[in-house]
Structure formats: structure tokens, C-alpha cells
Coordinates of C-alpha atoms and ligand atoms in Angstrom, one line a residue:
M239 CA 0.0 0.0 0.0
T240 CA 2.7 2.5 1.0
N241 CA 4.1 2.4 -2.5
K242 CA 0.8 3.3 -4.2
S243 CA 1.2 6.6 -6.0
M244 CA -1.2 9.4 -5.1
D245 CA -0.5 11.0 -8.5
K246 CA -1.7 7.9 -10.3
I247 CA -4.8 7.6 -8.0
M248 CA -5.6 11.3 -8.6
A249 CA -5.1 10.9 -12.4
L250 CA -7.4 7.9 -12.5
A251 CA -10.0 9.7 -10.4
K252 CA -9.9 12.6 -12.8
R253 CA -9.8 10.5 -16.0
R254 CA -12.7 8.3 -15.1
G255 CA -14.9 11.0 -13.6
F256 CA -14.6 10.3 -9.9
V257 CA -13.3 13.7 -8.7
Y258 CA -12.8 17.0 -10.5
Q259 CA -11.3 20.2 -9.2
A260 CA -14.1 22.6 -8.5
S261 CA -14.4 25.5 -11.0
E262 CA -11.7 23.8 -13.0
I263 CA -12.3 25.9 -16.2
Y264 CA -11.5 29.0 -14.1
G265 CA -8.3 27.5 -12.8
G266 CA -9.9 25.8 -9.8
I267 CA -10.5 27.0 -6.3
N268 CA -8.2 25.8 -3.6
G269 CA -9.8 23.4 -1.1
F270 CA -12.9 22.6 -3.1
W271 CA -13.6 19.4 -5.1
D272 CA -16.5 18.2 -7.2
Y273 CA -17.5 14.6 -7.7
G274 CA -18.0 13.4 -11.3
P275 CA -20.6 10.8 -12.3
L276 CA -18.7 7.8 -10.9
G277 CA -17.6 9.7 -7.8
A278 CA -21.1 10.9 -7.1
L279 CA -22.3 7.3 -7.2
L280 CA -19.4 6.0 -5.0
K281 CA -20.0 8.8 -2.5
K282 CA -23.7 8.0 -2.4
N283 CA -23.1 4.3 -1.9
L284 CA -20.8 5.0 1.1
R285 CA -23.3 7.5 2.6
D286 CA -26.1 4.9 2.0
A287 CA -24.0 2.1 3.6
W288 CA -23.5 4.3 6.7
W289 CA -27.2 5.3 6.8
R290 CA -28.2 1.6 6.7
D291 CA -25.7 0.6 9.4
V292 CA -26.5 3.5 11.6
V293 CA -30.2 4.4 11.1
Q294 CA -32.0 1.7 9.3
N295 CA -30.5 -1.4 11.0
P296 CA -28.3 0.1 13.7
C297 CA -25.0 -1.8 14.1
R298 CA -26.5 -4.6 12.0
G299 CA -28.8 -5.7 14.8
A300 CA -26.1 -6.0 17.5
L301 CA -27.3 -5.4 21.0
G302 CA -25.9 -2.5 23.0
P303 CA -24.1 -2.8 26.3
N304 CA -27.6 -2.5 28.0
G305 CA -28.6 -5.8 26.2
E306 CA -31.2 -3.9 24.1
P307 CA -31.3 -3.1 20.4
V308 CA -29.5 0.2 19.6
R309 CA -32.0 3.0 19.2
M310 CA -31.2 5.5 16.5
L311 CA -33.2 8.4 14.9
P312 CA -32.4 10.4 11.8
L313 CA -32.2 14.1 11.5
D314 CA -31.6 16.7 8.8
T315 CA -30.7 20.2 10.2
C316 CA -29.7 23.4 8.5
I317 CA -26.3 24.5 7.4
I318 CA -27.0 27.9 8.8
Q319 CA -28.0 28.1 12.4
H320 CA -28.6 30.9 14.9
P321 CA -25.2 32.5 15.4
K322 CA -25.5 31.9 19.1
V323 CA -25.2 28.2 18.4
W324 CA -21.6 28.8 17.5
E325 CA -21.0 31.0 20.6
A326 CA -22.3 28.2 22.8
S327 CA -20.2 25.6 21.0
G328 CA -17.0 27.6 21.4
H329 CA -16.5 28.0 17.7
I330 CA -16.7 31.8 17.7
A331 CA -15.1 32.9 21.0
G332 CA -11.7 34.5 20.6
F333 CA -10.7 32.6 17.5
N334 CA -10.3 35.2 14.9
D335 CA -6.8 34.6 13.5
P336 CA -4.5 31.7 12.5
M337 CA -3.3 30.1 15.7
V338 CA -0.7 27.6 16.5
D339 CA -0.9 25.2 19.4
C340 CA 2.0 23.8 21.5
R341 CA 1.4 20.1 21.8
E342 CA 3.6 20.0 24.8
T343 CA 2.4 22.8 27.0
K344 CA -1.1 23.0 25.4
A345 CA -0.7 26.8 25.1
R346 CA -2.3 28.4 22.1
Y347 CA -0.7 31.4 20.4
R348 CA -1.6 33.9 17.7
Y349 CA 0.6 32.8 14.8
D350 CA 1.5 36.4 14.0
H351 CA 2.5 37.1 17.6
L352 CA 5.3 34.6 17.7
F353 CA 8.9 35.4 17.0
V354 CA 12.1 33.3 17.0
Y355 CA 15.7 34.0 18.1
V356 CA 18.0 32.7 15.4
P357 CA 21.8 33.2 15.1
E358 CA 22.9 36.6 13.7
S359 CA 24.8 34.7 11.0
G360 CA 21.7 32.7 10.0
D361 CA 23.6 29.4 10.4
T362 CA 21.9 27.4 13.1
Q363 CA 24.3 24.4 12.8
G364 CA 21.4 22.1 13.1
K365 CA 20.6 23.4 16.7
P366 CA 17.2 24.3 17.9
V367 CA 16.0 27.9 17.5
F368 CA 14.1 29.7 20.3
C369 CA 10.5 30.9 19.9
F370 CA 9.0 33.5 22.2
M371 CA 6.1 36.0 22.6
P372 CA 7.3 39.6 22.9
D373 CA 6.5 41.2 26.2
S374 CA 6.0 37.9 28.0
P375 CA 8.3 36.0 30.4
S376 CA 9.3 33.7 27.5
E377 CA 11.1 36.5 25.8
A378 CA 13.9 36.9 28.3
K379 CA 14.2 33.1 29.0
Q380 CA 14.5 32.2 25.3
K381 CA 16.9 35.1 24.7
K382 CA 19.3 33.8 27.3
K383 CA 19.2 30.2 25.9
A384 CA 19.7 31.5 22.3
E385 CA 22.7 33.6 23.3
K386 CA 24.2 30.7 25.0
A387 CA 23.8 28.5 21.9
F388 CA 24.7 31.0 19.2
G389 CA 26.3 34.1 20.7
A390 CA 25.1 37.0 18.5
I391 CA 21.4 36.6 17.8
R392 CA 18.5 38.4 16.1
S393 CA 14.7 37.8 16.2
V394 CA 12.6 37.0 13.2
P395 CA 8.8 36.3 12.9
L396 CA 7.9 32.6 13.2
S397 CA 6.2 33.0 9.8
S398 CA 9.6 33.5 8.2
I399 CA 10.8 30.1 9.3
P400 CA 10.2 27.5 6.6
K401 CA 7.8 24.7 7.7
E402 CA 10.6 22.0 7.2
E403 CA 12.5 23.7 10.0
W404 CA 9.7 23.8 12.5
P405 CA 10.8 20.5 14.1
R406 CA 13.7 22.5 15.4
V407 CA 11.7 25.4 16.8
L408 CA 11.5 25.3 20.6
A409 CA 8.2 26.8 21.6
P410 CA 7.9 29.3 24.5
E411 CA 7.9 27.4 27.8
A412 CA 8.4 24.0 26.1
E413 CA 11.1 21.5 27.0
K414 CA 11.5 19.9 23.6
P415 CA 11.6 21.4 20.1
G416 CA 9.0 20.6 17.4
S417 CA 5.9 20.9 19.5
L418 CA 4.2 23.7 17.5
T419 CA 1.3 22.7 15.2
E420 CA 0.8 24.3 11.9
P421 CA -1.1 27.5 12.0
R422 CA -4.9 27.0 11.7
A423 CA -7.6 29.6 11.4
F424 CA -9.6 28.9 14.5
N425 CA -12.3 31.2 13.4
L426 CA -12.4 28.8 10.5
M427 CA -16.0 29.4 9.9
F428 CA -17.2 30.9 6.7
K429 CA -19.1 34.0 7.4
T430 CA -22.2 35.1 5.5
Y431 CA -25.2 37.5 5.9
V432 CA -28.8 36.5 6.3
G433 CA -31.2 38.9 4.5
A434 CA -30.7 41.8 2.2
T435 CA -29.1 44.4 4.3
A436 CA -25.8 42.6 5.0
S437 CA -25.1 44.5 8.2
E438 CA -23.1 43.1 11.1
D439 CA -26.4 42.3 12.9
D440 CA -27.1 39.8 10.1
V441 CA -23.9 37.8 10.3
A442 CA -24.3 34.1 10.2
Y443 CA -21.9 31.2 9.6
L444 CA -21.8 28.1 7.5
R445 CA -21.7 25.2 10.0
P446 CA -18.2 23.8 10.6
E447 CA -19.7 20.5 11.9
T448 CA -23.1 18.9 11.6
A449 CA -23.1 17.9 15.3
Q450 CA -24.4 21.2 16.8
G451 CA -27.6 20.9 14.8
I452 CA -28.2 17.7 16.6
F453 CA -27.5 19.1 20.0
V454 CA -29.9 22.0 19.6
Q455 CA -32.7 19.8 18.4
F456 CA -32.1 17.1 21.0
K457 CA -35.0 18.2 23.2
N458 CA -37.4 18.4 20.2
V459 CA -36.5 14.9 19.2
L460 CA -37.1 13.6 22.7
D461 CA -40.4 15.5 23.1
T462 CA -41.9 14.6 19.6
T463 CA -41.0 10.9 19.4
R464 CA -41.5 8.1 21.9
V465 CA -37.8 7.5 22.1
K466 CA -36.2 6.8 25.5
L467 CA -32.6 7.1 26.6
P468 CA -30.2 5.7 25.7
F469 CA -30.6 6.7 22.0
G470 CA -28.7 8.3 19.2
I471 CA -29.4 10.9 16.5
A472 CA -27.6 10.6 13.2
Q473 CA -27.3 13.0 10.3
T474 CA -25.1 13.4 7.2
G475 CA -24.4 16.8 5.6
K476 CA -22.1 19.4 4.4
A477 CA -19.7 21.1 6.7
F478 CA -17.4 24.1 5.9
R479 CA -14.0 25.0 7.4
N480 CA -11.9 27.7 6.0
E481 CA -8.8 25.5 6.4
V482 CA -5.5 27.5 6.4
T483 CA -3.8 24.9 4.1
P484 CA -6.2 22.6 2.3
R485 CA -4.1 19.7 1.0
N486 CA -3.8 16.0 0.1
F487 CA -6.5 15.9 -2.5
T488 CA -9.9 15.8 -0.8
F489 CA -8.4 14.8 2.6
R490 CA -8.4 18.4 3.9
S491 CA -10.9 20.5 2.0
R492 CA -12.9 23.6 2.8
E493 CA -16.2 22.1 2.0
F494 CA -16.8 18.5 2.9
E495 CA -19.5 16.1 4.1
Q496 CA -19.7 14.6 7.6
M497 CA -21.6 11.6 8.9
E498 CA -22.2 12.1 12.5
I499 CA -23.8 10.3 15.4
E500 CA -24.6 11.9 18.8
F501 CA -25.5 9.1 21.2
F502 CA -27.2 10.2 24.4
C503 CA -26.9 8.1 27.6
H504 CA -26.8 8.2 31.4
P505 CA -23.4 9.4 32.6
S506 CA -22.8 6.0 34.4
E507 CA -23.2 4.1 31.1
A508 CA -21.0 6.4 29.0
A509 CA -17.9 4.3 29.3
D510 CA -19.7 1.2 28.0
W511 CA -21.3 3.0 25.1
Y512 CA -18.0 4.6 24.2
R513 CA -16.4 1.2 23.9
F514 CA -19.4 -0.1 22.0
W515 CA -19.4 2.6 19.4
R516 CA -15.6 2.6 19.0
D517 CA -15.7 -1.0 18.1
A518 CA -18.8 -0.8 15.9
R519 CA -17.3 2.0 13.9
V520 CA -14.1 0.1 13.2
E521 CA -16.3 -2.9 12.0
F522 CA -18.1 -0.6 9.6
W523 CA -15.0 0.6 7.9
K524 CA -13.7 -3.0 7.6
R525 CA -17.0 -4.1 6.1
V526 CA -16.9 -1.5 3.4
G527 CA -13.5 -2.7 2.3
L528 CA -10.8 -1.2 4.5
A529 CA -10.0 -4.4 6.3
G530 CA -6.3 -5.0 6.6
E531 CA -3.2 -3.3 8.0
N532 CA -4.0 0.1 6.5
L533 CA -6.8 0.6 9.1
V534 CA -6.1 1.2 12.7
L535 CA -7.9 2.3 15.8
R536 CA -5.8 4.8 17.8
E537 CA -6.8 5.6 21.3
H538 CA -5.8 9.2 22.2
D539 CA -3.4 9.8 25.1
R540 CA -5.1 11.7 27.9
D541 CA -3.0 14.8 27.3
E542 CA -4.2 15.0 23.7
L543 CA -7.8 15.4 24.7
A544 CA -10.0 18.5 24.5
H545 CA -10.5 19.9 28.0
Y546 CA -14.0 18.6 28.4
A547 CA -13.1 15.2 27.2
R548 CA -10.4 14.7 29.8
E549 CA -13.0 13.6 32.4
G550 CA -14.5 11.3 29.9
A551 CA -14.1 7.7 29.0
G552 CA -11.8 8.4 26.1
T553 CA -11.4 9.5 22.5
S554 CA -10.1 7.4 19.7
D555 CA -9.6 7.8 16.0
V556 CA -10.2 5.3 13.2
E557 CA -7.2 6.0 11.0
Y558 CA -6.3 4.9 7.5
R559 CA -2.8 4.8 6.0
F560 CA -3.2 7.0 3.0
P561 CA -0.4 7.1 0.5
F562 CA 0.4 10.7 1.6
T563 CA 0.5 9.8 5.3
A564 CA 2.4 6.5 5.0
P565 CA 4.0 5.1 6.9
G566 CA 1.8 7.1 9.3
F567 CA -2.0 7.3 9.3
G568 CA -4.7 10.0 8.8
E569 CA -8.0 10.4 10.6
L570 CA -11.1 9.0 9.0
E571 CA -13.4 9.2 12.0
G572 CA -13.2 10.4 15.6
I573 CA -15.1 8.7 18.4
A574 CA -15.3 10.9 21.5
H575 CA -16.9 10.8 24.9
R576 CA -18.0 14.5 25.0
T577 CA -19.5 14.2 28.5
S578 CA -22.4 16.7 28.8
F579 CA -20.3 19.5 27.5
D580 CA -22.4 20.6 24.5
L581 CA -25.8 20.2 26.1
A582 CA -24.6 22.1 29.1
Q583 CA -23.3 24.9 26.9
H584 CA -26.6 25.2 25.0
Q585 CA -28.6 25.0 28.2
K586 CA -26.6 27.9 29.5
H587 CA -26.6 30.1 26.4
A588 CA -30.2 29.4 25.3
R589 CA -31.5 29.4 28.9
V590 CA -33.5 26.3 28.2
N591 CA -33.5 23.2 30.4
L592 CA -32.2 20.3 28.4
E593 CA -32.2 17.8 31.3
V594 CA -34.1 14.6 30.8
F595 CA -36.3 12.9 33.4
D596 CA -35.8 9.2 33.6
A597 CA -38.6 7.5 35.6
E598 CA -36.8 4.2 35.8
R599 CA -33.9 5.6 37.8
G600 CA -33.4 7.0 41.2
E601 CA -34.0 5.4 44.6
L602 CA -36.4 2.6 45.1
L603 CA -39.6 3.7 46.8
P604 CA -41.5 1.6 49.3
N605 CA -44.2 0.9 46.7
G606 CA -41.6 -0.7 44.4
A607 CA -41.5 2.2 41.9
R608 CA -38.5 4.3 41.4
K609 CA -38.3 8.0 42.4
G610 CA -37.0 9.0 39.0
E611 CA -33.8 11.0 38.1
K612 CA -33.3 14.2 36.3
Y613 CA -29.9 14.5 34.5
L614 CA -28.1 16.0 31.6
P615 CA -27.2 13.1 29.3
H616 CA -23.6 12.3 28.3
V617 CA -22.8 12.0 24.7
I618 CA -20.7 9.6 22.6
E619 CA -19.9 11.1 19.3
P620 CA -18.7 9.0 16.3
S621 CA -18.0 11.6 13.7
A622 CA -16.8 10.5 10.3
G623 CA -15.8 12.3 7.1
L624 CA -17.6 11.1 4.0
D625 CA -15.0 12.6 1.6
R626 CA -12.1 11.1 3.5
G627 CA -14.0 7.8 3.5
V628 CA -14.4 7.9 -0.3
L629 CA -10.7 8.8 -0.6
A630 CA -9.7 5.9 1.6
L631 CA -11.8 3.5 -0.5
L632 CA -10.2 4.8 -3.7
C633 CA -6.7 4.4 -2.3
E634 CA -7.4 0.9 -0.9
A635 CA -9.1 -0.2 -4.2
Y636 CA -6.5 1.1 -6.5
T637 CA -4.4 -1.7 -7.9
E638 CA -1.7 -1.8 -10.5
D639 CA -1.1 -5.1 -12.4
A640 CA 1.0 -4.8 -15.5
S641 CA 0.2 -8.4 -16.4
R642 CA -3.4 -7.6 -17.1
P643 CA -4.8 -6.0 -20.3
S644 CA -6.1 -3.4 -17.9
P645 CA -3.1 -2.4 -15.8
E646 CA -5.0 -0.3 -13.4
L647 CA -8.2 -1.4 -11.6
L648 CA -10.3 -0.5 -8.6
R649 CA -11.1 -3.4 -6.4
L650 CA -14.1 -1.8 -4.8
H651 CA -16.5 -3.8 -2.6
P652 CA -19.5 -4.6 -4.9
E653 CA -21.8 -2.8 -2.4
L654 CA -19.8 0.4 -2.9
A655 CA -19.0 0.0 -6.6
P656 CA -20.6 2.8 -8.6
I657 CA -21.5 0.6 -11.6
K658 CA -22.9 -2.7 -10.4
A659 CA -22.5 -4.7 -13.7
A660 CA -22.0 -4.2 -17.4
V661 CA -23.5 -6.0 -20.4
F662 CA -21.7 -6.1 -23.7
P663 CA -22.4 -7.7 -27.1
L664 CA -19.1 -9.2 -28.3
V665 CA -19.7 -7.5 -31.6
N666 CA -22.4 -5.1 -32.5
K667 CA -24.2 -7.4 -35.0
D668 CA -25.4 -11.0 -35.7
G669 CA -28.3 -10.7 -33.2
M670 CA -26.0 -10.0 -30.2
P671 CA -26.9 -6.4 -29.5
E672 CA -30.6 -7.3 -29.4
I673 CA -30.0 -9.9 -26.7
S674 CA -27.6 -7.7 -24.7
E675 CA -30.1 -4.8 -24.8
R676 CA -32.8 -7.1 -23.4
L677 CA -30.5 -8.4 -20.7
H678 CA -29.5 -4.9 -19.8
A679 CA -33.1 -3.8 -19.5
E680 CA -33.9 -6.7 -17.3
L681 CA -31.0 -6.1 -15.0
T682 CA -31.7 -2.4 -14.8
R683 CA -35.3 -3.0 -13.8
R684 CA -34.2 -5.3 -11.0
F685 CA -31.0 -3.6 -9.7
C686 CA -31.5 0.1 -10.5
R687 CA -32.0 0.8 -6.8
L688 CA -28.5 -0.4 -6.1
G689 CA -26.9 1.4 -9.0
P690 CA -26.6 1.6 -12.7
I691 CA -26.0 -1.3 -15.1
E692 CA -23.9 -0.3 -18.0
H693 CA -24.4 -1.3 -21.6
D694 CA -21.6 -0.7 -24.0
V695 CA -21.2 -1.7 -27.7
K696 CA -18.2 0.4 -28.7
Q697 CA -14.5 -0.5 -29.0
S698 CA -12.8 -3.9 -28.6
I699 CA -14.0 -6.2 -25.8
G700 CA -10.6 -5.9 -24.1
K701 CA -10.9 -2.1 -24.0
R702 CA -14.5 -2.3 -22.6
Y703 CA -13.3 -4.7 -19.9
A704 CA -10.4 -2.3 -19.1
R705 CA -12.8 0.6 -18.7
M706 CA -15.0 -1.3 -16.3
D707 CA -12.0 -2.4 -14.3
E708 CA -11.0 1.2 -13.9
A709 CA -14.5 2.1 -12.8
G710 CA -14.4 -0.7 -10.2
C711 CA -17.4 -2.6 -11.9
P712 CA -17.4 -6.1 -10.4
Y713 CA -19.0 -8.1 -13.1
C714 CA -19.2 -7.9 -16.9
F715 CA -21.6 -10.1 -18.9
T716 CA -20.8 -10.7 -22.6
V717 CA -23.2 -11.9 -25.2
D718 CA -21.3 -13.7 -27.9
G719 CA -21.8 -16.1 -30.8
E720 CA -22.6 -19.0 -28.5
T721 CA -25.3 -17.1 -26.7
V722 CA -27.5 -17.2 -29.8
T723 CA -27.3 -21.0 -30.0
S724 CA -26.8 -22.1 -26.3
Q725 CA -28.6 -19.3 -24.4
T726 CA -25.5 -18.7 -22.2
V727 CA -23.3 -15.7 -21.6
T728 CA -19.8 -15.2 -20.2
V729 CA -19.4 -13.5 -16.9
R730 CA -16.0 -11.9 -16.1
D731 CA -14.8 -11.3 -12.6
R732 CA -13.1 -8.0 -12.2
D733 CA -10.5 -9.1 -9.6
T734 CA -9.3 -12.3 -11.2
G735 CA -10.2 -11.5 -14.8
A736 CA -11.5 -15.1 -15.0
Q737 CA -14.5 -15.9 -17.2
E738 CA -17.2 -18.6 -16.9
R739 CA -20.3 -19.3 -18.9
I740 CA -23.7 -19.1 -17.2
A741 CA -27.2 -19.5 -18.5
L742 CA -28.7 -16.3 -19.8
D743 CA -31.7 -16.7 -17.6
R744 CA -29.5 -17.1 -14.5
V745 CA -27.7 -13.8 -14.9
S746 CA -30.2 -11.9 -12.8
D747 CA -30.1 -14.3 -9.9
F748 CA -26.3 -14.6 -10.2
L749 CA -26.0 -10.9 -9.6
A750 CA -28.6 -10.9 -6.8
E751 CA -26.5 -13.5 -5.0
R752 CA -23.6 -11.2 -5.1
L753 CA -25.1 -7.7 -4.8
G754 CA -28.2 -8.4 -2.7
P755 CA -31.8 -8.8 -3.9
G756 CA -32.0 -5.4 -5.7
Ligands
ATP4 P1 -8.3 17.1 11.6 O1 -7.6 16.9 12.9 O2 -7.8 16.2 10.5 O3 -8.5 18.5 11.2 P2 -10.6 17.1 13.1 O4 -10.2 16.3 14.3 O5 -10.7 18.5 13.2 O6 -9.8 16.6 11.8 P3 -13.4 16.5 13.5 O7 -13.7 17.9 13.9 O8 -13.3 15.4 14.5 O9 -12.0 16.5 12.6 O10 -14.3 16.1 12.3 C1 -14.8 14.8 12.1 C2 -14.4 14.2 10.7 O11 -14.7 15.1 9.7 C3 -12.9 13.9 10.6 O12 -12.6 12.6 11.1 C4 -12.7 13.9 9.1 O13 -13.0 12.7 8.5 C5 -13.7 15.0 8.7 N1 -13.0 16.2 8.4 C6 -12.7 17.2 9.3 N2 -12.1 18.2 8.7 C7 -12.0 17.9 7.3 C8 -11.6 18.6 6.2 N3 -11.0 19.8 6.3 N4 -11.7 18.0 5.0 C9 -12.3 16.8 4.9 N5 -12.8 16.1 5.9 C10 -12.7 16.7 7.2

């Protein structure tokens, strides 16, 4: 895997209409990507697989740690919410400029406020350089260290130090160099105006995550359905982040889609639900085709955690080894125990009571009933990126095999493959196209809910197979001379290239056995 070339994967993605640069005819726009016909299908198939596993048949029928089926409800909330939502969530407060974090001390700095002491000569001899904030205690401390290391020194803005040299930058108050993160716009929200006047009173933001829409509708869902805790709410949708440096194809974009679950439970059950969801989510990614050593679950160290999550049961990431992160891994999905942080924030900012009353809890009364308990639920949040998921599927499926007539193919799971099957007449005459058209129509009627069935009469049969291999189409059926006499067709398996003959009237069931009933 590590030797897969991202350039080749991107070239195939473009050539076959999976992913295009947004606004390409105008030179593109950095951090935005469009999905072409095959990409739109692949993305929909992954979203649908998630939706089935999360909403329609939660965790494929597995029982939760409480021994009951997992209760999940869907939701579809707006991209633009009341601006106070983002005040409560902490997305607005104070974060107006690119910031860098120190991984060691957990301090956060304005990027443009940091300076570095470097040797007057410019030659650091491979030694660390000393970062400081003017007018803070770090200034004098770092100056002393820098003079000891280099003698004559001068200060330069951190922004003038090339990124490759950041591993040698000793952050203010830090013990070891290399702890500063890349600058990120913490007010990474896209601003817009609601209504015609466009005054500062009308400022609104495009959501940077879908999660907050769920938190602010939690009480409505509880009050308008018969659901009881523990239960989860799921939604998929666009999120927008004005990332400072969008990069690695669709991995870090400015517009992307999330698939998020907020699972609400009693605080005493949060640790069990955290473990349950963490494992269930890894299983999902394995099932859609990321099984193998490129997929890992990484439990965060406690000191990596967000402040509210430190009291929680944990946070972990499902990570995939992308060609551009190899030998390391990149995050596909984060699973976090968010405690009651978000509900508490909204309760405070909206001045609405978001507590639940659970009649089956609390002390046992003499009459055998329970007294009931009022509490703010804890939340387990599995938050996945759909675009990163699609990218991981493409990277995993991409295979080069020079021995084949089609040297590049996508080994996509049949459930995820954009085109489910293709039907070809070997040649476009001698009664073959009539049979292949009939077969195509029959398969389309039965399987169109799963995805398109292709019919292609042009070019040599080898080229048509190669096109389908690149599109990740798992099965090709070819009507040939023998079909007319023996009522059989060949079926070609994408992964092995092997062909077998099956009866024409068995084709539909053959596909159903492999794709599901249609
Ligand atoms: P990162 O550390 O990579 O910026 P994050 O921890 O900020 O990610 P979350 O806020 O946990 O990400 O968002 C949940 C998921 O949304 C991520 O696991 C990822 O799959 C996806 N995601 C986040 N930011 C982006 C982005 N800029 N482009 C594409 N997908 C993203």
C-alpha cells in the first residue's frame, strides 16, 4: 500500500470522472472538489451504507451494552443556524486569527504574535531555535538560551521560518523542540449574511460541523417521538471549514461532508457506550472494504484530549494509512466521549432546560417504583468524514497489475462500486446487441435501486473490460456467438479476470446472490 502513488490515483480519479477540481475551467478554487458521475455514485453508496448501518439497521442488529437493540433516529438540520449556536459551542469565541498550538504545554498562540531567536549569522548548525512571545516572560528566557547557543542573535517572525525547519523550533515554555502545530484559522467558519441588508447584525456562519444541529434539536426529538434514553441521533451533511492549508486531494478540503452520530446516555453508562461505538465503527470501515493493516484504531493519550473530554471515558480515531500519510495514518473518523459539555453549553446560552427525566432511575420507593432521576445526558460522538472515506476507498481499491490487459483497476467492494455490472455484445451485429439490450433492460429493472448497469457496444471487448476495471465494476456479462445458440453468456470477474459461462436466464439471480436482492 505504501508504494501506491497518489499522483496515479488522482489521475485515474480525474480521467474516469470520480473527482474533478471545483471550477476547473476558471483555474480551480483551492480546497474545493466536485464529484463526477462515478464519484457521485461512490459517495452516495458510502453514505447509504453508513445510513443503513446507523439508522435503518443500527450496528446490523447488534445489542448495545444494555442488552437492548441500539435506538437511532435520523435528523436533517440546516447548514446555517442561529449565530448563538456557535458562541455556545465555542466556535466563535476569541478565535479570529490563525493560531498555533503547542502540543507539549497546550498553550495556544496567535501565529503572527510569535517570534524566533536565530543566530545573527543565519547558520543554526542544526541546533534548535528559540520561539517567544514579545512582552512575555518567555522573551527573556528564550533570549538567554539563544545567546548561550549562538552568541550573537536576532529575532525574526515565526512565519519567516520554513515549515521544514519547525521540528527544530523550541516553543515558549516548552522543553523539547518541534511541539508547535501548523497555523490554523480557529475562526475557521465561513461568514455570510442573512437577509438583504448585510449589516453586522445579520452575520451568520456556515456550519463547521453537523453535530451542533443535533444538540440544539435534542429536546425536540425527545419530546416529539417516543424514544427513550439511551438513544442516538444521526445525520449526514455538508460542513465548511476555512482551512488554512487545504491539501492532500480531498483529505483536507474547505467544503466536505460529515456523517455524525450523537449518542445520548446516562453518565454512568457512557464508558460502556464509548467502547461499544468505537468497536462498531471500526467494524463498519472494515466491512466496506478497508480491512487490513491500513486501518487502525488509535486511542488518544489523555493529554491530547480536549479539556471537556479529559474527564470522559476516552477519545479514539479510526485511522487509515493514505499514500500521503504513509508510513503514518490519517484520521477517518473520531469517536469521542464528549460528556455533557455541549448540552450544558446550550442549556446555559439558550437558557432552556435540556435535562431529561428518567422515571426508571433513582432510589427505590416503598411501593416498588423508582423515584426518577433528572440529569443531563452524556454524549458519545462518532464523527466520520464522507469525503475522507471515499478517498480511503479509492486508495485501498487502486491496484496496478502490469500483467493484465487493464493495468489499473479499482477493487471496490460490490456494495460500494458505482456501476454494479456491465452488459456487452461481443460484436455489434449478428443478433448479439438485441440480446444484450434485453438483458441490460432486465438487470436495470431489478437492480437500479443499487446502482446503474452499463451497456456498451463500442470498441474492442478488451478495452471495454479495461474501462469497467478502472471504474471498479465487479461483473461484466458478454453476449457472444454462442449465446445465440446455447442461451449462455460469459461472466467476467473484475478481480481475477477469470470468465465462466452461465445461462442467460441465470444472470439476474447470479447478480442478486452477489449484490443483494436489488
Ligand atoms: P483534523 O484533525 O484532520 O483537522 P478534526 O479532528 O478537526 O480533523 P473533526 O472535527 O473530528 O475533525 O471532524 C470529524 C471528521 O470530519 C474527521 O474525522 C474527518 O473525517 C472529517 N473532516 C474534518 N475536517 C475535514 C476537512 N477539512 N476536509 C475533509 N474532511 C474533514
